Amino acid sequence: MMGAMTKNRIEHVCTDCGTTHSKWAGQCSGCGQWNTLVEEVSVAAVPSIPPAGPAARIGDVDPHASTPRPTSIGELDRVLGGGLVPGSVTLLGGEPGIGKSTLLLQLMASFPGTALYVTAEESAQQVRLRAERLDAVRPDLWLLAETALPHVLAAFDDTRPDVVVVDSIQTVHDPALGSPPGSVTQVRGCAQQLVNTAKQRDVPVVLVGHVTKEGSLAGPRVLEHVVDTVLAFEGERHHALRLLRATKHRFGPTNELGLFEMAGHGLVGVPDPSELFLGDRRTGIPGSCVAPTIDGQRPLLVEVQALTTPAPPNVPARRTTQGIDSNRLALLLAVLRQRARLPTNEHDVYASTAGGVRLAEPGLDLAACLAVVSAMSDTPLPADLAAFGEVGLGGELRQVAHTPRRLAEAARLGFRRVIGPKSAPEPDDDRLRLLRVATLPEALAVAGLS
Ligand code: TYD
Ligand code: MG
């Protein structure tokens, strides 16, 4: 395994990206973050060399050796491009409480074959209780409550698993590495040994990595280069919706979006997100506009809401956003003021996406503008109208990617008129009328807001 020499020296390691510095500095030269360097005694670990593999004729290489095995969790398989590849290591990162342990226990419950769940954070009893709630108690699911890495590796021999979860990588430690649990040296050293073991045994391993704002634990970024796949699990704390994305994936695309809802009996896949997002929509209310957006490959109809109130004199108007980038909103309000001559500066503006979905997509611009003007003028938009397109600084409406998919999704959910950029292609569905406009003022006129 890890051949570690005993030449100790002090290093300054960035807890965010893992760059080592010989001297302390306020800012990490690797990632530019401030105050992320911590002192670590590094046991100058010599990276272990995996067993030698002989060169092979290309025709003799098995092209299906990295075929993914479906996990039987549809939304997870979607993001992974089919499932978990044997011998690969996947890191599941996310804030504490977002649902990482829940998702992985569900994975362990349904993955075909023997499963080994290493809990280095919660007790075996706690995991057992949760497993009951998730209906995950089955004879070939093995539980190991352990933090010492050598014991974790030994359990691979004892249980001969087809899949392994280590929850979390920040709480396992290898006594041979010297530095304290949770340090960059530990996290990286333990992950490297798990990577080697996964490869040797051809078993998929999933590591949990907490992302914390304080940076007291070595974050998942220090592991990005060590693992094959990095998944990010996100969501707003007070909403049930959870988004899963691959930020690195050696075996497939990184642009697929998986959606779950946290329910009383665990995470449930959301096959029809547009329906979920529009479920609580009230029509005929000013300050609301639906946008057909795209996340990865997935069309999502999202309602943008805006509320405006007169700003008190002599103080800068307030701009508060949720789910929308606040700088983007500020830009759109400036364009509305300069290009459509609307006094946005005299209004406090609150804007959000319904359902807690966070979107950074230029296709949302036009709907955000229409929602704001609808709120300012107290004029609701027609219930069957949606809008999409990027708004330029000149007030022009610009083309965005995947227009046919956006239009098809709008038509499927009952929208009959969509305002879009003038170069947008004709929709496939003849129930839908595409209203092409060149500028923001034109869009306001078509929407009945001017
Ligand atoms: P958890 O998986 O422990 O999060 P993480 O491992 O990322 O820290 O999820 C914790 C939250 O999920 C907790 O607030 C309770 C909630 N939860 C449910 O709502 N339903 C469930 O069935 C389970 C198991 C958890
Ligand atoms: Mg957990």
Short mmCIF file of C-alpha atoms and ligand atoms in Angstrom, two decimals:
data_model
loop_
_atom_site.label_atom_id
_atom_site.label_comp_id
_atom_site.label_asym_id
_atom_site.label_seq_id
_atom_site.Cartn_x
_atom_site.Cartn_y
_atom_site.Cartn_z
CA MET A 1 0.00 0.00 0.00
CA MET A 2 1.12 3.51 0.79
CA GLY A 3 4.85 3.39 1.34
CA ALA A 4 5.39 6.21 3.81
CA MET A 5 8.82 7.47 4.72
CA THR A 6 9.44 9.10 8.06
CA LYS A 7 10.92 12.38 6.80
CA ASN A 8 8.52 14.83 8.43
CA ARG A 9 8.34 18.48 7.47
CA ILE A 10 5.97 21.37 7.97
CA GLU A 11 3.86 22.33 5.01
CA HIS A 12 1.14 24.88 4.45
CA VAL A 13 -1.72 23.22 2.66
CA CYS A 14 -4.81 24.87 1.18
CA THR A 15 -7.90 23.20 2.65
CA ASP A 16 -9.84 24.17 -0.44
CA CYS A 17 -7.73 22.99 -3.38
CA GLY A 18 -4.89 21.11 -1.67
CA THR A 19 -2.01 23.16 -3.08
CA THR A 20 1.03 22.92 -0.78
CA HIS A 21 3.16 25.95 -0.01
CA SER A 22 6.50 25.98 1.77
CA LYS A 23 5.65 29.29 3.48
CA TRP A 24 2.40 30.53 4.96
CA ALA A 25 0.51 33.10 2.90
CA GLY A 26 -2.84 34.84 3.29
CA GLN A 27 -3.95 33.83 -0.17
CA CYS A 28 -3.55 30.44 -1.84
CA SER A 29 -1.59 30.73 -5.08
CA GLY A 30 -3.37 27.62 -6.37
CA CYS A 31 -7.01 28.70 -6.20
CA GLY A 32 -6.87 32.34 -5.05
CA GLN A 33 -8.92 31.74 -1.88
CA TRP A 34 -8.03 33.73 1.24
CA ASN A 35 -7.26 32.26 4.66
CA THR A 36 -7.40 28.64 3.57
CA LEU A 37 -3.79 27.64 4.32
CA VAL A 38 -3.24 25.42 7.34
CA GLU A 39 -0.04 24.08 8.79
CA GLU A 40 0.40 20.35 8.44
CA VAL A 41 3.16 18.00 9.39
CA SER A 42 3.56 16.02 6.24
CA VAL A 43 4.96 12.57 6.45
CA ALA A 44 6.63 12.88 3.07
CA ALA A 45 4.48 10.14 1.69
CA VAL A 46 5.79 8.44 -1.40
CA PRO A 47 2.80 7.81 -3.64
CA SER A 48 2.16 4.12 -3.86
CA ILE A 49 2.74 2.52 -7.25
CA PRO A 50 -0.09 0.27 -8.35
CA PRO A 51 0.85 -3.22 -9.57
CA ALA A 52 2.39 -3.18 -13.03
CA GLY A 53 0.10 -3.89 -15.97
CA PRO A 54 1.74 -5.21 -19.16
CA ALA A 55 1.20 -3.41 -22.46
CA ALA A 56 -1.45 -5.07 -24.62
CA ARG A 57 -2.28 -5.03 -28.33
CA ILE A 58 -5.10 -2.53 -28.80
CA GLY A 59 -7.22 -5.23 -30.43
CA ASP A 60 -6.94 -7.34 -27.29
CA VAL A 61 -8.24 -4.57 -25.00
CA ASP A 62 -11.78 -5.26 -23.80
CA PRO A 63 -13.79 -2.18 -24.79
CA HIS A 64 -16.51 -3.14 -22.33
CA ALA A 65 -14.21 -3.30 -19.30
CA SER A 66 -15.57 0.02 -18.05
CA THR A 67 -19.24 -0.72 -18.65
CA PRO A 68 -21.33 0.94 -15.95
CA ARG A 69 -23.55 -1.21 -13.76
CA PRO A 70 -27.00 0.32 -13.21
CA THR A 71 -27.62 1.29 -9.58
CA SER A 72 -31.41 0.97 -9.96
CA ILE A 73 -31.77 4.60 -8.86
CA GLY A 74 -32.86 6.14 -12.14
CA GLU A 75 -31.87 9.76 -11.48
CA LEU A 76 -28.42 8.66 -10.25
CA ASP A 77 -27.90 6.48 -13.32
CA ARG A 78 -28.89 9.39 -15.52
CA VAL A 79 -26.13 11.57 -14.04
CA LEU A 80 -23.56 8.74 -14.11
CA GLY A 81 -24.37 7.87 -17.73
CA GLY A 82 -25.75 4.43 -16.89
CA GLY A 83 -24.43 3.48 -13.46
CA LEU A 84 -21.27 2.82 -11.45
CA VAL A 85 -18.20 1.53 -13.27
CA PRO A 86 -16.47 -1.37 -11.44
CA GLY A 87 -13.11 -0.29 -10.06
CA SER A 88 -14.02 3.41 -10.18
CA VAL A 89 -14.14 5.84 -7.28
CA THR A 90 -16.89 8.43 -7.07
CA LEU A 91 -16.91 11.34 -4.66
CA LEU A 92 -20.33 12.62 -3.55
CA GLY A 93 -19.92 16.15 -2.23
CA GLY A 94 -22.49 18.37 -0.56
CA GLU A 95 -23.28 20.40 2.52
CA PRO A 96 -24.08 18.56 5.75
CA GLY A 97 -27.76 17.61 5.96
CA ILE A 98 -28.41 17.75 2.21
CA GLY A 99 -29.05 13.99 2.00
CA LYS A 100 -25.78 12.30 1.00
CA SER A 101 -26.06 9.46 3.52
CA THR A 102 -29.69 8.96 2.62
CA LEU A 103 -28.98 8.70 -1.10
CA LEU A 104 -26.11 6.27 -0.58
CA LEU A 105 -28.00 4.06 1.83
CA GLN A 106 -30.73 3.83 -0.80
CA LEU A 107 -28.04 2.95 -3.32
CA MET A 108 -26.79 0.20 -1.01
CA ALA A 109 -30.31 -1.12 -0.66
CA SER A 110 -30.88 -1.52 -4.37
CA PHE A 111 -27.46 -2.18 -5.93
CA PRO A 112 -27.32 -5.75 -7.21
CA GLY A 113 -24.95 -7.95 -5.16
CA THR A 114 -23.19 -7.57 -1.84
CA ALA A 115 -22.85 -4.05 -0.46
CA LEU A 116 -20.52 -2.70 2.23
CA TYR A 117 -21.46 0.55 3.97
CA VAL A 118 -18.66 2.02 6.08
CA THR A 119 -20.03 4.55 8.55
CA ALA A 120 -17.26 6.65 10.00
CA GLU A 121 -19.63 9.31 11.30
CA GLU A 122 -22.80 7.77 12.62
CA SER A 123 -23.11 4.68 14.79
CA ALA A 124 -24.23 1.36 13.34
CA GLN A 125 -27.48 1.77 15.32
CA GLN A 126 -28.20 5.15 13.75
CA VAL A 127 -27.62 3.75 10.28
CA ARG A 128 -29.77 0.71 11.04
CA LEU A 129 -32.63 2.98 12.14
CA ARG A 130 -32.36 5.03 8.99
CA ALA A 131 -32.17 1.86 6.89
CA GLU A 132 -35.49 0.76 8.37
CA ARG A 133 -37.07 4.04 7.39
CA LEU A 134 -35.67 3.62 3.88
CA ASP A 135 -36.59 -0.05 3.65
CA ALA A 136 -32.90 -0.83 3.12
CA VAL A 137 -32.45 -3.72 5.55
CA ARG A 138 -31.41 -6.72 3.45
CA PRO A 139 -29.17 -9.73 4.13
CA ASP A 140 -26.31 -8.81 1.79
CA LEU A 141 -25.87 -5.26 3.07
CA TRP A 142 -22.92 -5.16 5.47
CA LEU A 143 -22.38 -2.33 7.92
CA LEU A 144 -19.02 -1.36 9.38
CA ALA A 145 -18.81 1.44 11.96
CA GLU A 146 -15.12 2.24 11.74
CA THR A 147 -12.80 5.19 11.27
CA ALA A 148 -9.39 3.51 10.93
CA LEU A 149 -8.52 2.94 7.30
CA PRO A 150 -6.65 -0.38 7.74
CA HIS A 151 -9.82 -1.89 9.25
CA VAL A 152 -11.89 -0.47 6.41
CA LEU A 153 -9.59 -2.08 3.85
CA ALA A 154 -9.69 -5.37 5.77
CA ALA A 155 -13.49 -5.37 5.46
CA PHE A 156 -13.07 -5.61 1.68
CA ASP A 157 -11.52 -9.05 2.34
CA ASP A 158 -14.15 -10.09 4.89
CA THR A 159 -17.26 -9.18 2.95
CA ARG A 160 -16.15 -9.39 -0.73
CA PRO A 161 -18.46 -6.51 -1.71
CA ASP A 162 -19.79 -5.58 -5.16
CA VAL A 163 -20.10 -1.95 -4.07
CA VAL A 164 -18.63 0.06 -1.16
CA VAL A 165 -19.63 3.39 0.42
CA VAL A 166 -17.32 5.25 2.80
CA ASP A 167 -19.28 7.90 4.75
CA SER A 168 -17.32 10.14 5.02
CA ILE A 169 -13.79 10.37 3.66
CA GLN A 170 -13.08 13.23 6.09
CA THR A 171 -13.65 11.05 9.14
CA VAL A 172 -11.56 8.01 8.17
CA HIS A 173 -7.87 8.22 8.98
CA ASP A 174 -4.74 6.19 8.53
CA PRO A 175 -2.60 6.11 11.70
CA ALA A 176 0.49 5.60 9.51
CA LEU A 177 0.09 9.05 7.98
CA GLY A 178 0.69 10.91 11.23
CA SER A 179 -1.32 14.07 10.64
CA PRO A 180 -4.71 14.57 12.36
CA PRO A 181 -8.00 13.19 10.94
CA GLY A 182 -9.62 15.58 8.49
CA SER A 183 -6.32 17.12 7.39
CA VAL A 184 -5.45 17.37 3.72
CA THR A 185 -2.72 14.74 4.09
CA GLN A 186 -5.14 12.29 5.70
CA VAL A 187 -8.02 12.87 3.34
CA ARG A 188 -5.85 12.58 0.26
CA GLY A 189 -3.80 9.65 1.58
CA CYS A 190 -6.87 7.63 2.59
CA ALA A 191 -8.63 8.36 -0.69
CA GLN A 192 -5.57 7.27 -2.66
CA GLN A 193 -5.47 3.94 -0.84
CA LEU A 194 -9.19 3.41 -1.43
CA VAL A 195 -8.65 4.20 -5.12
CA ASN A 196 -5.92 1.56 -5.30
CA THR A 197 -8.08 -1.02 -3.53
CA ALA A 198 -11.08 -0.27 -5.76
CA LYS A 199 -8.93 -0.78 -8.86
CA GLN A 200 -7.29 -3.98 -7.59
CA ARG A 201 -10.63 -5.54 -6.68
CA ASP A 202 -12.63 -4.04 -9.53
CA VAL A 203 -15.25 -2.76 -7.08
CA PRO A 204 -17.00 0.61 -7.39
CA VAL A 205 -16.40 2.77 -4.32
CA VAL A 206 -18.36 5.89 -3.39
CA LEU A 207 -16.86 8.40 -0.96
CA VAL A 208 -18.89 11.03 0.87
CA GLY A 209 -17.21 14.45 1.11
CA HIS A 210 -18.70 17.25 3.16
CA VAL A 211 -18.42 20.72 1.78
CA THR A 212 -18.23 23.21 4.60
CA LYS A 213 -18.14 26.96 4.43
CA GLU A 214 -15.70 27.38 7.35
CA GLY A 215 -13.09 25.25 5.61
CA SER A 216 -12.15 23.45 8.83
CA LEU A 217 -12.31 20.12 7.04
CA ALA A 218 -10.35 19.42 3.92
CA GLY A 219 -12.92 19.96 1.20
CA PRO A 220 -13.75 17.66 -1.69
CA ARG A 221 -11.70 19.84 -4.03
CA VAL A 222 -8.48 18.31 -2.72
CA LEU A 223 -9.78 14.94 -3.97
CA GLU A 224 -10.89 15.96 -7.43
CA HIS A 225 -7.71 14.69 -9.06
CA VAL A 226 -7.65 11.45 -7.09
CA VAL A 227 -11.12 10.16 -7.97
CA ASP A 228 -12.74 9.25 -11.30
CA THR A 229 -16.04 11.02 -10.78
CA VAL A 230 -17.15 13.96 -8.67
CA LEU A 231 -20.85 14.41 -7.98
CA ALA A 232 -22.28 17.54 -6.38
CA PHE A 233 -25.49 17.25 -4.39
CA GLU A 234 -27.23 20.58 -3.89
CA GLY A 235 -30.46 22.16 -2.83
CA GLU A 236 -31.99 24.90 -0.76
CA ARG A 237 -32.19 23.85 2.85
CA HIS A 238 -35.87 24.70 3.22
CA HIS A 239 -37.01 23.08 0.01
CA ALA A 240 -37.40 19.38 -0.65
CA LEU A 241 -35.78 19.59 -4.08
CA ARG A 242 -32.25 18.18 -4.50
CA LEU A 243 -30.11 18.54 -7.61
CA LEU A 244 -27.38 16.09 -8.53
CA ARG A 245 -24.70 16.94 -11.08
CA ALA A 246 -21.41 15.44 -12.17
CA THR A 247 -18.65 18.05 -12.12
CA LYS A 248 -16.05 15.53 -13.25
CA HIS A 249 -16.74 12.20 -14.92
CA ARG A 250 -14.13 10.00 -16.50
CA PHE A 251 -16.70 7.63 -18.02
CA GLY A 252 -19.37 9.87 -19.48
CA PRO A 253 -20.91 13.31 -19.88
CA THR A 254 -20.92 15.91 -17.11
CA ASN A 255 -23.96 17.84 -18.19
CA GLU A 256 -26.78 15.60 -17.02
CA LEU A 257 -28.98 16.82 -14.18
CA GLY A 258 -30.58 14.45 -11.67
CA LEU A 259 -33.51 15.63 -9.56
CA PHE A 260 -34.80 14.25 -6.29
CA GLU A 261 -37.30 15.24 -3.68
CA MET A 262 -36.57 14.53 -0.01
CA ALA A 263 -39.61 12.68 1.28
CA GLY A 264 -40.46 10.96 4.57
CA HIS A 265 -39.06 7.67 3.31
CA GLY A 266 -35.95 8.97 1.60
CA LEU A 267 -35.15 10.55 -1.75
CA VAL A 268 -37.63 10.11 -4.56
CA GLY A 269 -36.68 10.77 -8.19
CA VAL A 270 -38.46 13.61 -9.96
CA PRO A 271 -39.06 12.45 -13.53
CA ASP A 272 -41.17 15.50 -14.47
CA PRO A 273 -39.54 18.57 -12.90
CA SER A 274 -41.53 21.11 -14.92
CA GLU A 275 -44.75 19.76 -13.51
CA LEU A 276 -43.28 20.00 -10.01
CA PHE A 277 -42.08 23.58 -10.49
CA LEU A 278 -45.35 24.78 -11.93
CA GLY A 279 -47.50 22.78 -9.52
CA ASP A 280 -48.20 25.68 -7.14
CA ARG A 281 -48.37 28.38 -9.76
CA ARG A 282 -51.28 30.82 -9.50
CA THR A 283 -52.21 32.45 -12.76
CA GLY A 284 -53.54 35.99 -13.17
CA ILE A 285 -51.10 37.41 -10.58
CA PRO A 286 -48.82 40.30 -11.58
CA GLY A 287 -45.06 39.68 -11.32
CA SER A 288 -44.89 36.16 -12.68
CA CYS A 289 -43.50 34.78 -15.92
CA VAL A 290 -42.67 31.21 -16.92
CA ALA A 291 -39.42 30.50 -18.77
CA PRO A 292 -38.51 27.33 -20.66
CA THR A 293 -34.92 26.83 -19.46
CA ILE A 294 -32.27 24.17 -20.01
CA ASP A 295 -30.04 22.65 -17.36
CA GLY A 296 -27.48 20.32 -18.90
CA GLN A 297 -29.59 18.45 -21.41
CA ARG A 298 -32.78 18.77 -19.45
CA PRO A 299 -35.59 21.21 -20.22
CA LEU A 300 -37.14 22.77 -17.12
CA LEU A 301 -40.07 25.15 -17.07
CA VAL A 302 -39.46 27.58 -14.25
CA GLU A 303 -41.63 30.36 -12.91
CA VAL A 304 -39.78 33.62 -12.25
CA GLN A 305 -41.49 35.81 -9.68
CA ALA A 306 -40.91 39.47 -8.98
CA LEU A 307 -42.25 41.88 -6.42
CA THR A 308 -41.61 45.60 -6.59
CA THR A 309 -42.27 48.36 -4.07
CA PRO A 310 -41.53 52.10 -4.30
CA ALA A 311 -38.00 52.72 -2.98
CA PRO A 312 -37.60 55.34 -0.25
CA PRO A 313 -35.93 58.51 -1.55
CA ASN A 314 -32.18 59.10 -1.19
CA VAL A 315 -31.17 55.50 -0.51
CA PRO A 316 -30.10 52.99 -3.14
CA ALA A 317 -33.00 50.78 -4.22
CA ARG A 318 -32.91 47.24 -2.83
CA ARG A 319 -32.36 44.21 -5.04
CA THR A 320 -32.97 40.85 -3.39
CA THR A 321 -32.83 37.59 -5.28
CA GLN A 322 -33.30 33.90 -4.66
CA GLY A 323 -32.38 31.35 -7.30
CA ILE A 324 -31.33 34.14 -9.70
CA ASP A 325 -27.90 35.74 -9.82
CA SER A 326 -28.17 39.17 -8.20
CA ASN A 327 -25.63 40.75 -10.55
CA ARG A 328 -27.62 39.49 -13.51
CA LEU A 329 -30.79 41.03 -12.09
CA ALA A 330 -29.01 44.36 -11.54
CA LEU A 331 -27.88 44.28 -15.18
CA LEU A 332 -31.39 43.51 -16.45
CA LEU A 333 -32.86 46.35 -14.36
CA ALA A 334 -30.28 48.73 -15.87
CA VAL A 335 -31.20 47.56 -19.39
CA LEU A 336 -34.91 48.06 -18.62
CA ARG A 337 -34.16 51.58 -17.45
CA GLN A 338 -31.91 52.61 -20.35
CA ARG A 339 -33.48 50.73 -23.26
CA ALA A 340 -37.15 50.60 -22.27
CA ARG A 341 -37.21 53.89 -20.29
CA LEU A 342 -38.71 52.26 -17.21
CA PRO A 343 -37.92 53.83 -13.79
CA THR A 344 -36.51 50.62 -12.25
CA ASN A 345 -34.22 52.74 -10.07
CA GLU A 346 -37.26 54.02 -8.15
CA HIS A 347 -38.32 50.51 -7.09
CA ASP A 348 -37.09 47.97 -4.62
CA VAL A 349 -37.06 44.68 -6.52
CA TYR A 350 -37.36 41.18 -5.10
CA ALA A 351 -36.98 38.36 -7.62
CA SER A 352 -36.93 34.61 -7.21
CA THR A 353 -37.44 31.32 -8.99
CA ALA A 354 -40.31 29.29 -7.58
CA GLY A 355 -39.46 25.93 -6.01
CA GLY A 356 -35.96 26.82 -4.86
CA VAL A 357 -34.20 25.91 -8.08
CA ARG A 358 -30.97 27.83 -8.67
CA LEU A 359 -30.39 28.75 -12.29
CA ALA A 360 -27.55 30.52 -14.01
CA GLU A 361 -28.87 30.45 -17.54
CA PRO A 362 -29.09 33.37 -19.99
CA GLY A 363 -32.36 31.96 -21.34
CA LEU A 364 -34.01 33.17 -18.13
CA ASP A 365 -33.30 36.87 -18.84
CA LEU A 366 -36.43 37.75 -20.76
CA ALA A 367 -38.80 36.07 -18.29
CA ALA A 368 -37.07 37.90 -15.42
CA CYS A 369 -37.56 41.23 -17.23
CA LEU A 370 -41.21 40.50 -17.99
CA ALA A 371 -41.86 39.44 -14.38
CA VAL A 372 -40.35 42.72 -13.09
CA VAL A 373 -42.32 44.92 -15.52
CA SER A 374 -45.50 42.93 -14.84
CA ALA A 375 -44.99 43.62 -11.12
CA MET A 376 -44.16 47.32 -11.63
CA SER A 377 -47.22 47.86 -13.82
CA ASP A 378 -49.47 45.59 -11.73
CA THR A 379 -50.46 43.79 -14.93
CA PRO A 380 -50.60 39.99 -14.98
CA LEU A 381 -49.32 38.12 -18.03
CA PRO A 382 -51.62 35.72 -19.87
CA ALA A 383 -51.61 32.27 -18.24
CA ASP A 384 -50.62 30.44 -21.44
CA LEU A 385 -47.64 32.73 -22.22
CA ALA A 386 -44.00 31.85 -21.59
CA ALA A 387 -40.81 33.69 -22.60
CA PHE A 388 -37.14 32.93 -23.11
CA GLY A 389 -33.99 34.53 -24.52
CA GLU A 390 -30.86 36.32 -23.43
CA VAL A 391 -31.11 40.10 -23.07
CA GLY A 392 -28.09 42.05 -24.36
CA LEU A 393 -26.87 45.38 -23.01
CA GLY A 394 -28.30 47.08 -26.08
CA GLY A 395 -31.76 45.78 -25.19
CA GLU A 396 -31.62 43.22 -28.01
CA LEU A 397 -32.95 39.70 -27.54
CA ARG A 398 -30.41 36.99 -28.28
CA GLN A 399 -30.62 33.38 -29.32
CA VAL A 400 -29.89 30.68 -26.70
CA ALA A 401 -29.06 26.98 -27.09
CA HIS A 402 -31.55 24.09 -27.45
CA THR A 403 -34.54 26.17 -28.56
CA PRO A 404 -36.52 23.18 -29.99
CA ARG A 405 -36.27 21.35 -26.67
CA ARG A 406 -37.45 24.43 -24.76
CA LEU A 407 -40.43 24.91 -27.06
CA ALA A 408 -41.41 21.24 -26.92
CA GLU A 409 -41.42 21.33 -23.12
CA ALA A 410 -43.54 24.53 -23.08
CA ALA A 411 -46.03 22.94 -25.49
CA ARG A 412 -46.16 19.73 -23.46
CA LEU A 413 -47.13 21.65 -20.31
CA GLY A 414 -49.94 23.52 -22.02
CA PHE A 415 -48.33 26.83 -23.03
CA ARG A 416 -49.67 28.16 -26.33
CA ARG A 417 -47.59 31.31 -26.89
CA VAL A 418 -43.88 31.74 -26.31
CA ILE A 419 -41.97 34.99 -26.78
CA GLY A 420 -38.46 34.30 -28.07
CA PRO A 421 -35.57 35.74 -30.10
CA LYS A 422 -36.19 36.57 -33.76
CA SER A 423 -33.78 33.91 -35.04
CA ALA A 424 -35.46 31.07 -33.09
CA PRO A 425 -36.57 28.13 -35.28
CA GLU A 426 -40.23 27.32 -35.82
CA PRO A 427 -41.67 25.02 -33.11
CA ASP A 428 -42.43 21.40 -34.04
CA ASP A 429 -45.72 21.46 -32.17
CA ASP A 430 -48.42 23.36 -34.09
CA ARG A 431 -50.42 24.04 -30.92
CA LEU A 432 -47.66 26.49 -29.96
CA ARG A 433 -47.16 29.95 -31.47
CA LEU A 434 -43.68 31.40 -31.33
CA LEU A 435 -43.79 35.20 -31.05
CA ARG A 436 -40.43 36.38 -32.38
CA VAL A 437 -39.10 39.74 -31.20
CA ALA A 438 -35.83 41.57 -31.76
CA THR A 439 -35.74 43.81 -28.70
CA LEU A 440 -36.85 44.04 -25.10
CA PRO A 441 -39.32 46.93 -25.78
CA GLU A 442 -40.90 44.79 -28.53
CA ALA A 443 -41.23 41.88 -26.09
CA LEU A 444 -42.96 44.16 -23.58
CA ALA A 445 -45.43 45.26 -26.27
CA VAL A 446 -46.18 41.67 -27.36
CA ALA A 447 -46.73 40.69 -23.71
CA GLY A 448 -49.19 43.56 -23.29
CA LEU A 449 -46.98 45.43 -20.83
CA SER A 450 -46.52 48.71 -22.70
P1 TYD B 1 -28.57 13.02 5.46
O1 TYD B 1 -28.65 11.96 4.45
O2 TYD B 1 -28.20 12.61 6.85
O3 TYD B 1 -27.60 14.20 5.00
P2 TYD B 1 -25.99 14.22 4.86
O4 TYD B 1 -25.52 12.82 4.91
O5 TYD B 1 -25.78 14.91 3.54
O6 TYD B 1 -25.49 15.05 5.99
O7 TYD B 1 -29.97 13.75 5.44
C1 TYD B 1 -30.37 14.45 6.53
C2 TYD B 1 -31.68 15.16 6.33
O8 TYD B 1 -32.62 14.45 5.55
C3 TYD B 1 -32.29 15.33 7.69
O9 TYD B 1 -32.61 16.70 7.83
C4 TYD B 1 -33.51 14.46 7.68
C5 TYD B 1 -33.86 14.34 6.23
N1 TYD B 1 -34.49 13.05 5.89
C6 TYD B 1 -35.78 13.06 5.39
O10 TYD B 1 -36.42 14.10 5.26
N2 TYD B 1 -36.35 11.86 5.03
C7 TYD B 1 -35.71 10.67 5.15
O11 TYD B 1 -36.28 9.62 4.82
C8 TYD B 1 -34.38 10.69 5.69
C9 TYD B 1 -33.63 9.41 5.86
C10 TYD B 1 -33.81 11.90 6.01
MG MG B 2 -24.33 11.92 6.37
#
